[in-house]
């Protein structure tokens, strides 16, 4: 096939004035806006840097759907510890149901929760078997809904302490600190 | 396509140090990074407050038993609906006792709903009392003063946390190696009785 010299191209050799006038608005205000690539990339990089700096993995604790945590200002970072949740009358250990709070709420008396006690004790024994040369920290985190009455909190707290977890922490929503 | 000038430019005969970056995949990468960081961002930061249980440790036959002088402890009682009682005790002896009215300051969410309360007056009173009676105020002291929280069985958990938060409000300097480091002046124990 023979090679020909290229002819005139659209908008270069052939002006197509009606097309260019339509695209540019034909004397009216242009509907196409230009975007400065340099500014856009600067903006994107600033957003990426900001998000990377605020990226935090310590708050990534599984939160039960229906739990509404109380707010506290003088809180500390979360630790890796067994998580006991009290949500909607259910008691959960690391997401597994271990009974309910109905009996305590009806009797309005602090009592030891046997099922919770046995599970926490088993977790403590397992921890000690896996790390025989380390001292057991005895930390447990209680994830309790803000409307739960104190009698339930006391029962779970006491059960955890009896099961060998004297360092109990309450999970809270870390509110920003107010001045004054 | 945009180019990146890294300076120099190479002398005659040498390969140029300038290189070009293809802007389309570069912007795609930035967009994907932003999307990933936004999706994985934790907007509600979970944290914790300590409330140790005063339980005796396991028996240590290898250690000699020594008599420990009882120290003053702050007992915060929230059994009354309208008041708090702050009692400093050494053993069974009351050192000071003060009743202060409950003045909750409501905490609201973005929609204006009440999600809790805070007690700034209680926090201020505890701080003032600690400055007079607290034993462990020196920055080199590794021990903390003890506060015990007493509540009735009906109190809501959010109120318990608000009072513990008010106790932890008092801070003191602490020699941890970092300049200007501070710790909470109290270690809070939650009484289940």
GROMACS .gro file of C-alpha atoms in nm:
model
  373
    1UNK     CA    1   0.000   0.000   0.000
    2UNK     CA    2   0.139   0.333  -0.104
    3UNK     CA    3   0.217   0.596   0.157
    4UNK     CA    4   0.055   0.932   0.097
    5UNK     CA    5   0.146   1.265   0.237
    6UNK     CA    6  -0.110   1.353   0.507
    7UNK     CA    7  -0.372   1.597   0.401
    8UNK     CA    8  -0.544   1.871   0.594
    9UNK     CA    9  -0.680   1.776   0.936
   10UNK     CA   10  -0.998   1.893   1.107
   11UNK     CA   11  -0.961   2.215   1.310
   12UNK     CA   12  -0.607   2.256   1.175
   13UNK     CA   13  -0.644   2.280   0.803
   14UNK     CA   14  -1.025   2.283   0.807
   15UNK     CA   15  -1.143   2.538   1.064
   16UNK     CA   16  -1.496   2.396   1.132
   17UNK     CA   17  -1.602   2.728   1.279
   18UNK     CA   18  -1.952   2.609   1.371
   19UNK     CA   19  -1.803   2.331   1.589
   20UNK     CA   20  -1.555   2.551   1.767
   21UNK     CA   21  -1.816   2.822   1.822
   22UNK     CA   22  -2.056   2.564   1.968
   23UNK     CA   23  -1.794   2.422   2.201
   24UNK     CA   24  -1.669   2.757   2.323
   25UNK     CA   25  -2.021   2.897   2.364
   26UNK     CA   26  -2.030   3.111   2.054
   27UNK     CA   27  -1.961   3.442   2.219
   28UNK     CA   28  -2.145   3.341   2.537
   29UNK     CA   29  -1.971   3.242   2.855
   30UNK     CA   30  -1.770   2.920   2.817
   31UNK     CA   31  -1.932   2.618   2.982
   32UNK     CA   32  -1.602   2.430   3.008
   33UNK     CA   33  -1.386   2.532   3.298
   34UNK     CA   34  -1.017   2.467   3.319
   35UNK     CA   35  -0.858   2.305   3.625
   36UNK     CA   36  -0.504   2.380   3.729
   37UNK     CA   37  -0.331   2.043   3.757
   38UNK     CA   38  -0.060   2.175   3.990
   39UNK     CA   39  -0.312   2.309   4.245
   40UNK     CA   40  -0.518   1.992   4.226
   41UNK     CA   41  -0.218   1.769   4.291
   42UNK     CA   42  -0.106   1.995   4.577
   43UNK     CA   43  -0.452   1.967   4.729
   44UNK     CA   44  -0.461   1.588   4.690
   45UNK     CA   45  -0.118   1.550   4.846
   46UNK     CA   46  -0.217   1.769   5.142
   47UNK     CA   47  -0.531   1.556   5.195
   48UNK     CA   48  -0.328   1.233   5.178
   49UNK     CA   49  -0.071   1.366   5.428
   50UNK     CA   50  -0.346   1.485   5.666
   51UNK     CA   51  -0.527   1.150   5.654
   52UNK     CA   52  -0.201   0.960   5.702
   53UNK     CA   53  -0.114   1.170   6.006
   54UNK     CA   54  -0.455   1.122   6.165
   55UNK     CA   55  -0.458   0.750   6.082
   56UNK     CA   56  -0.479   0.552   6.403
   57UNK     CA   57  -0.520   0.183   6.464
   58UNK     CA   58  -0.544   0.189   6.845
   59UNK     CA   59  -0.913   0.279   6.842
   60UNK     CA   60  -1.007  -0.010   6.619
   61UNK     CA   61  -1.185  -0.212   6.883
   62UNK     CA   62  -1.489  -0.413   6.781
   63UNK     CA   63  -1.787  -0.212   6.895
   64UNK     CA   64  -2.123  -0.381   6.931
   65UNK     CA   65  -2.390  -0.225   6.711
   66UNK     CA   66  -2.634  -0.118   6.980
   67UNK     CA   67  -2.392  -0.004   7.246
   68UNK     CA   68  -2.382   0.368   7.326
   69UNK     CA   69  -2.068   0.442   7.519
   70UNK     CA   70  -2.043   0.719   7.777
   71UNK     CA   71  -1.807   1.005   7.703
   72UNK     CA   72  -1.498   1.079   7.911
   73UNK     CA   73  -1.224   1.338   7.874
   74UNK     CA   74  -0.947   1.194   8.090
   75UNK     CA   75  -0.922   0.861   7.911
   76UNK     CA   76  -0.624   0.656   7.798
   77UNK     CA   77  -0.554   0.442   7.491
   78UNK     CA   78  -0.708   0.099   7.451
   79UNK     CA   79  -0.511  -0.216   7.530
   80UNK     CA   80  -0.528  -0.566   7.393
   81UNK     CA   81  -0.736  -0.744   7.659
   82UNK     CA   82  -1.049  -0.961   7.688
   83UNK     CA   83  -1.356  -0.754   7.606
   84UNK     CA   84  -1.671  -0.804   7.813
   85UNK     CA   85  -1.974  -0.636   7.660
   86UNK     CA   86  -2.309  -0.566   7.826
   87UNK     CA   87  -2.554  -0.471   7.554
   88UNK     CA   88  -2.931  -0.506   7.545
   89UNK     CA   89  -2.940  -0.737   7.846
   90UNK     CA   90  -2.679  -0.971   7.696
   91UNK     CA   91  -2.331  -1.036   7.834
   92UNK     CA   92  -2.069  -1.103   7.568
   93UNK     CA   93  -1.706  -1.205   7.602
   94UNK     CA   94  -1.511  -1.117   7.288
   95UNK     CA   95  -1.838  -1.126   7.093
   96UNK     CA   96  -1.962  -1.462   7.230
   97UNK     CA   97  -2.277  -1.461   7.440
   98UNK     CA   98  -2.228  -1.580   7.800
   99UNK     CA   99  -2.564  -1.511   7.956
  100UNK     CA  100  -2.791  -1.221   8.034
  101UNK     CA  101  -2.851  -0.960   8.302
  102UNK     CA  102  -3.225  -1.021   8.355
  103UNK     CA  103  -3.184  -1.199   8.689
  104UNK     CA  104  -2.962  -0.925   8.833
  105UNK     CA  105  -3.191  -0.647   8.715
  106UNK     CA  106  -3.495  -0.820   8.867
  107UNK     CA  107  -3.332  -0.903   9.202
  108UNK     CA  108  -3.143  -0.567   9.212
  109UNK     CA  109  -2.863  -0.739   9.400
  110UNK     CA  110  -2.498  -0.774   9.309
  111UNK     CA  111  -2.413  -1.135   9.230
  112UNK     CA  112  -2.140  -1.335   9.066
  113UNK     CA  113  -2.205  -1.444   8.707
  114UNK     CA  114  -2.087  -1.805   8.695
  115UNK     CA  115  -2.070  -1.844   8.318
  116UNK     CA  116  -1.873  -1.521   8.277
  117UNK     CA  117  -1.646  -1.622   8.566
  118UNK     CA  118  -1.566  -1.961   8.407
  119UNK     CA  119  -1.490  -1.812   8.063
  120UNK     CA  120  -1.266  -1.538   8.203
  121UNK     CA  121  -1.086  -1.790   8.423
  122UNK     CA  122  -1.031  -2.019   8.122
  123UNK     CA  123  -0.891  -1.725   7.924
  124UNK     CA  124  -0.654  -1.643   8.211
  125UNK     CA  125  -0.533  -2.005   8.229
  126UNK     CA  126  -0.479  -2.010   7.854
  127UNK     CA  127  -0.280  -1.686   7.867
  128UNK     CA  128  -0.058  -1.829   8.141
  129UNK     CA  129  -0.002  -2.152   7.947
  130UNK     CA  130   0.103  -1.959   7.637
  131UNK     CA  131   0.335  -1.723   7.828
  132UNK     CA  132   0.468  -1.923   8.125
  133UNK     CA  133   0.750  -1.680   8.207
  134UNK     CA  134   0.542  -1.363   8.201
  135UNK     CA  135   0.332  -1.207   8.474
  136UNK     CA  136  -0.038  -1.198   8.396
  137UNK     CA  137  -0.148  -0.832   8.353
  138UNK     CA  138  -0.504  -0.901   8.472
  139UNK     CA  139  -0.660  -0.640   8.246
  140UNK     CA  140  -1.016  -0.670   8.120
  141UNK     CA  141  -1.211  -0.407   7.927
  142UNK     CA  142  -1.583  -0.363   8.001
  143UNK     CA  143  -1.787  -0.232   7.709
  144UNK     CA  144  -2.111  -0.125   7.877
  145UNK     CA  145  -2.403   0.076   7.743
  146UNK     CA  146  -2.442   0.414   7.915
  147UNK     CA  147  -2.794   0.337   8.043
  148UNK     CA  148  -2.706   0.010   8.217
  149UNK     CA  149  -2.776   0.032   8.595
  150UNK     CA  150  -2.492   0.019   8.847
  151UNK     CA  151  -2.605  -0.316   8.988
  152UNK     CA  152  -2.518  -0.485   8.657
  153UNK     CA  153  -2.188  -0.295   8.631
  154UNK     CA  154  -2.099  -0.402   8.986
  155UNK     CA  155  -2.186  -0.766   8.916
  156UNK     CA  156  -1.973  -0.782   8.601
  157UNK     CA  157  -1.692  -0.589   8.772
  158UNK     CA  158  -1.691  -0.818   9.076
  159UNK     CA  159  -1.704  -1.132   8.860
  160UNK     CA  160  -1.405  -1.011   8.655
  161UNK     CA  161  -1.209  -0.931   8.973
  162UNK     CA  162  -1.285  -1.274   9.121
  163UNK     CA  163  -1.177  -1.440   8.794
  164UNK     CA  164  -0.830  -1.288   8.833
  165UNK     CA  165  -0.869  -0.957   8.650
  166UNK     CA  166  -0.817  -0.682   8.911
  167UNK     CA  167  -0.730  -0.414   8.653
  168UNK     CA  168  -1.070  -0.338   8.508
  169UNK     CA  169  -1.111  -0.068   8.244
  170UNK     CA  170  -1.433   0.086   8.121
  171UNK     CA  171  -1.450   0.150   7.749
  172UNK     CA  172  -1.554   0.510   7.679
  173UNK     CA  173  -1.595   0.741   7.386
  174UNK     CA  174  -1.290   0.965   7.417
  175UNK     CA  175  -1.440   1.315   7.411
  176UNK     CA  176  -1.219   1.615   7.339
  177UNK     CA  177  -1.095   1.787   7.650
  178UNK     CA  178  -1.272   2.106   7.749
  179UNK     CA  179  -1.086   2.393   7.909
  180UNK     CA  180  -1.151   2.514   8.260
  181UNK     CA  181   0.233   1.504   3.035
  182UNK     CA  182   0.387   1.677   3.329
  183UNK     CA  183   0.753   1.645   3.406
  184UNK     CA  184   0.951   1.646   3.726
  185UNK     CA  185   1.271   1.847   3.729
  186UNK     CA  186   1.510   1.696   3.979
  187UNK     CA  187   1.781   1.952   3.912
  188UNK     CA  188   2.121   1.906   3.753
  189UNK     CA  189   2.016   1.805   3.411
  190UNK     CA  190   2.332   1.622   3.320
  191UNK     CA  191   2.623   1.757   3.126
  192UNK     CA  192   2.667   1.709   2.761
  193UNK     CA  193   2.674   1.346   2.662
  194UNK     CA  194   2.534   1.224   2.992
  195UNK     CA  195   2.183   1.098   3.048
  196UNK     CA  196   1.944   1.370   3.167
  197UNK     CA  197   1.833   1.352   3.526
  198UNK     CA  198   1.492   1.494   3.439
  199UNK     CA  199   1.217   1.237   3.417
  200UNK     CA  200   0.849   1.248   3.346
  201UNK     CA  201   0.565   1.110   3.556
  202UNK     CA  202   0.246   1.003   3.390
  203UNK     CA  203  -0.014   1.222   3.561
  204UNK     CA  204  -0.315   0.996   3.503
  205UNK     CA  205  -0.200   0.697   3.716
  206UNK     CA  206  -0.043   0.941   3.964
  207UNK     CA  207  -0.378   1.113   4.027
  208UNK     CA  208  -0.549   0.772   4.032
  209UNK     CA  209  -0.307   0.658   4.304
  210UNK     CA  210  -0.374   0.969   4.512
  211UNK     CA  211  -0.750   0.923   4.476
  212UNK     CA  212  -0.732   0.556   4.577
  213UNK     CA  213  -0.513   0.644   4.877
  214UNK     CA  214  -0.761   0.910   4.989
  215UNK     CA  215  -1.054   0.669   4.948
  216UNK     CA  216  -0.872   0.398   5.148
  217UNK     CA  217  -0.778   0.636   5.430
  218UNK     CA  218  -1.130   0.780   5.448
  219UNK     CA  219  -1.288   0.434   5.464
  220UNK     CA  220  -1.050   0.303   5.730
  221UNK     CA  221  -1.055   0.623   5.938
  222UNK     CA  222  -1.182   0.579   6.294
  223UNK     CA  223  -1.395   0.884   6.359
  224UNK     CA  224  -1.520   0.791   6.705
  225UNK     CA  225  -1.208   0.722   6.905
  226UNK     CA  226  -1.252   0.445   7.161
  227UNK     CA  227  -1.051   0.475   7.477
  228UNK     CA  228  -1.073   0.353   7.836
  229UNK     CA  229  -1.065   0.471   8.194
  230UNK     CA  230  -0.921   0.254   8.469
  231UNK     CA  231  -1.113   0.148   8.774
  232UNK     CA  232  -0.910  -0.110   8.959
  233UNK     CA  233  -1.066  -0.358   9.197
  234UNK     CA  234  -0.902  -0.369   9.538
  235UNK     CA  235  -0.856  -0.743   9.573
  236UNK     CA  236  -0.572  -0.913   9.757
  237UNK     CA  237  -0.305  -1.072   9.541
  238UNK     CA  238  -0.193  -1.434   9.569
  239UNK     CA  239  -0.006  -1.525   9.890
  240UNK     CA  240   0.374  -1.474   9.867
  241UNK     CA  241   0.539  -1.704  10.124
  242UNK     CA  242   0.883  -1.590  10.003
  243UNK     CA  243   0.821  -1.229  10.110
  244UNK     CA  244   0.823  -1.104  10.465
  245UNK     CA  245   0.501  -0.938  10.578
  246UNK     CA  246   0.556  -0.576  10.671
  247UNK     CA  247   0.311  -0.349  10.846
  248UNK     CA  248   0.205  -0.070  10.610
  249UNK     CA  249   0.101   0.264  10.753
  250UNK     CA  250  -0.250   0.345  10.627
  251UNK     CA  251  -0.260   0.643  10.392
  252UNK     CA  252  -0.541   0.894  10.344
  253UNK     CA  253  -0.791   0.784  10.080
  254UNK     CA  254  -1.058   0.991   9.911
  255UNK     CA  255  -1.402   0.829   9.921
  256UNK     CA  256  -1.645   0.973   9.667
  257UNK     CA  257  -2.000   0.880   9.757
  258UNK     CA  258  -2.275   0.931   9.500
  259UNK     CA  259  -2.562   0.759   9.680
  260UNK     CA  260  -2.773   1.074   9.715
  261UNK     CA  261  -2.963   1.207   9.415
  262UNK     CA  262  -2.869   1.573   9.463
  263UNK     CA  263  -2.530   1.567   9.633
  264UNK     CA  264  -2.183   1.413   9.636
  265UNK     CA  265  -2.002   1.338   9.962
  266UNK     CA  266  -1.623   1.365   9.962
  267UNK     CA  267  -1.463   1.196  10.262
  268UNK     CA  268  -1.090   1.164  10.326
  269UNK     CA  269  -1.023   0.862  10.547
  270UNK     CA  270  -0.713   0.711  10.702
  271UNK     CA  271  -0.807   0.356  10.784
  272UNK     CA  272  -1.140   0.393  10.962
  273UNK     CA  273  -1.084   0.750  11.081
  274UNK     CA  274  -1.250   1.037  10.893
  275UNK     CA  275  -1.009   1.323  10.826
  276UNK     CA  276  -1.238   1.560  10.638
  277UNK     CA  277  -1.590   1.540  10.501
  278UNK     CA  278  -1.768   1.772  10.261
  279UNK     CA  279  -2.102   1.754  10.084
  280UNK     CA  280  -2.123   1.932   9.749
  281UNK     CA  281  -2.432   1.972   9.529
  282UNK     CA  282  -2.459   1.783   9.201
  283UNK     CA  283  -2.437   2.028   8.912
  284UNK     CA  284  -2.424   1.821   8.594
  285UNK     CA  285  -2.317   1.989   8.272
  286UNK     CA  286  -2.490   1.818   7.982
  287UNK     CA  287  -2.292   1.673   7.693
  288UNK     CA  288  -2.479   1.690   7.363
  289UNK     CA  289  -2.411   1.523   7.031
  290UNK     CA  290  -2.416   1.691   6.689
  291UNK     CA  291  -2.797   1.664   6.671
  292UNK     CA  292  -2.840   1.834   7.010
  293UNK     CA  293  -2.937   1.517   7.199
  294UNK     CA  294  -2.809   1.476   7.555
  295UNK     CA  295  -2.555   1.192   7.556
  296UNK     CA  296  -2.413   1.231   7.904
  297UNK     CA  297  -2.297   1.469   8.169
  298UNK     CA  298  -1.981   1.603   8.324
  299UNK     CA  299  -1.921   1.741   8.672
  300UNK     CA  300  -1.670   2.029   8.652
  301UNK     CA  301  -1.757   2.153   9.005
  302UNK     CA  302  -1.684   1.810   9.151
  303UNK     CA  303  -1.355   1.792   8.958
  304UNK     CA  304  -1.251   2.136   9.088
  305UNK     CA  305  -1.339   2.046   9.448
  306UNK     CA  306  -1.148   1.717   9.429
  307UNK     CA  307  -0.845   1.898   9.290
  308UNK     CA  308  -0.859   2.158   9.571
  309UNK     CA  309  -0.891   1.885   9.837
  310UNK     CA  310  -0.606   1.682   9.687
  311UNK     CA  311  -0.377   1.986   9.703
  312UNK     CA  312  -0.444   2.002  10.079
  313UNK     CA  313  -0.464   1.634  10.175
  314UNK     CA  314  -0.306   1.428   9.895
  315UNK     CA  315   0.016   1.248   9.996
  316UNK     CA  316   0.179   1.177   9.661
  317UNK     CA  317   0.234   1.517   9.504
  318UNK     CA  318   0.602   1.506   9.421
  319UNK     CA  319   0.701   1.445   9.058
  320UNK     CA  320   0.949   1.175   9.163
  321UNK     CA  321   0.681   0.984   9.358
  322UNK     CA  322   0.571   0.681   9.156
  323UNK     CA  323   0.276   0.605   9.383
  324UNK     CA  324  -0.065   0.765   9.333
  325UNK     CA  325  -0.327   0.868   9.582
  326UNK     CA  326  -0.624   0.634   9.610
  327UNK     CA  327  -0.984   0.732   9.542
  328UNK     CA  328  -1.273   0.495   9.607
  329UNK     CA  329  -1.607   0.543   9.434
  330UNK     CA  330  -1.926   0.434   9.611
  331UNK     CA  331  -2.258   0.429   9.432
  332UNK     CA  332  -2.605   0.286   9.481
  333UNK     CA  333  -2.743   0.012   9.257
  334UNK     CA  334  -2.971   0.238   9.051
  335UNK     CA  335  -2.715   0.486   8.916
  336UNK     CA  336  -2.668   0.483   8.540
  337UNK     CA  337  -2.331   0.376   8.404
  338UNK     CA  338  -2.288   0.711   8.227
  339UNK     CA  339  -2.302   0.888   8.567
  340UNK     CA  340  -2.045   0.649   8.715
  341UNK     CA  341  -1.809   0.723   8.427
  342UNK     CA  342  -1.871   1.099   8.461
  343UNK     CA  343  -1.768   1.089   8.828
  344UNK     CA  344  -1.459   0.873   8.760
  345UNK     CA  345  -1.370   1.119   8.483
  346UNK     CA  346  -1.400   1.407   8.734
  347UNK     CA  347  -1.164   1.225   8.975
  348UNK     CA  348  -0.909   1.168   8.696
  349UNK     CA  349  -0.924   1.537   8.608
  350UNK     CA  350  -0.664   1.619   8.878
  351UNK     CA  351  -0.316   1.585   8.732
  352UNK     CA  352   0.033   1.620   8.873
  353UNK     CA  353   0.383   1.631   8.721
  354UNK     CA  354   0.558   1.298   8.685
  355UNK     CA  355   0.925   1.221   8.617
  356UNK     CA  356   0.899   0.970   8.336
  357UNK     CA  357   1.194   1.096   8.133
  358UNK     CA  358   0.982   1.314   7.908
  359UNK     CA  359   0.982   1.684   8.001
  360UNK     CA  360   0.647   1.820   8.117
  361UNK     CA  361   0.490   1.476   8.154
  362UNK     CA  362   0.184   1.454   8.377
  363UNK     CA  363  -0.020   1.174   8.530
  364UNK     CA  364  -0.356   1.162   8.696
  365UNK     CA  365  -0.315   1.225   9.069
  366UNK     CA  366  -0.552   0.943   9.163
  367UNK     CA  367  -0.591   0.574   9.110
  368UNK     CA  368  -0.965   0.503   9.118
  369UNK     CA  369  -1.116   0.195   9.276
  370UNK     CA  370  -1.478   0.110   9.209
  371UNK     CA  371  -1.647  -0.020   9.521
  372UNK     CA  372  -1.906  -0.290   9.457
  373UNK     CA  373  -2.048  -0.274   9.813
   0.00000   0.00000   0.00000
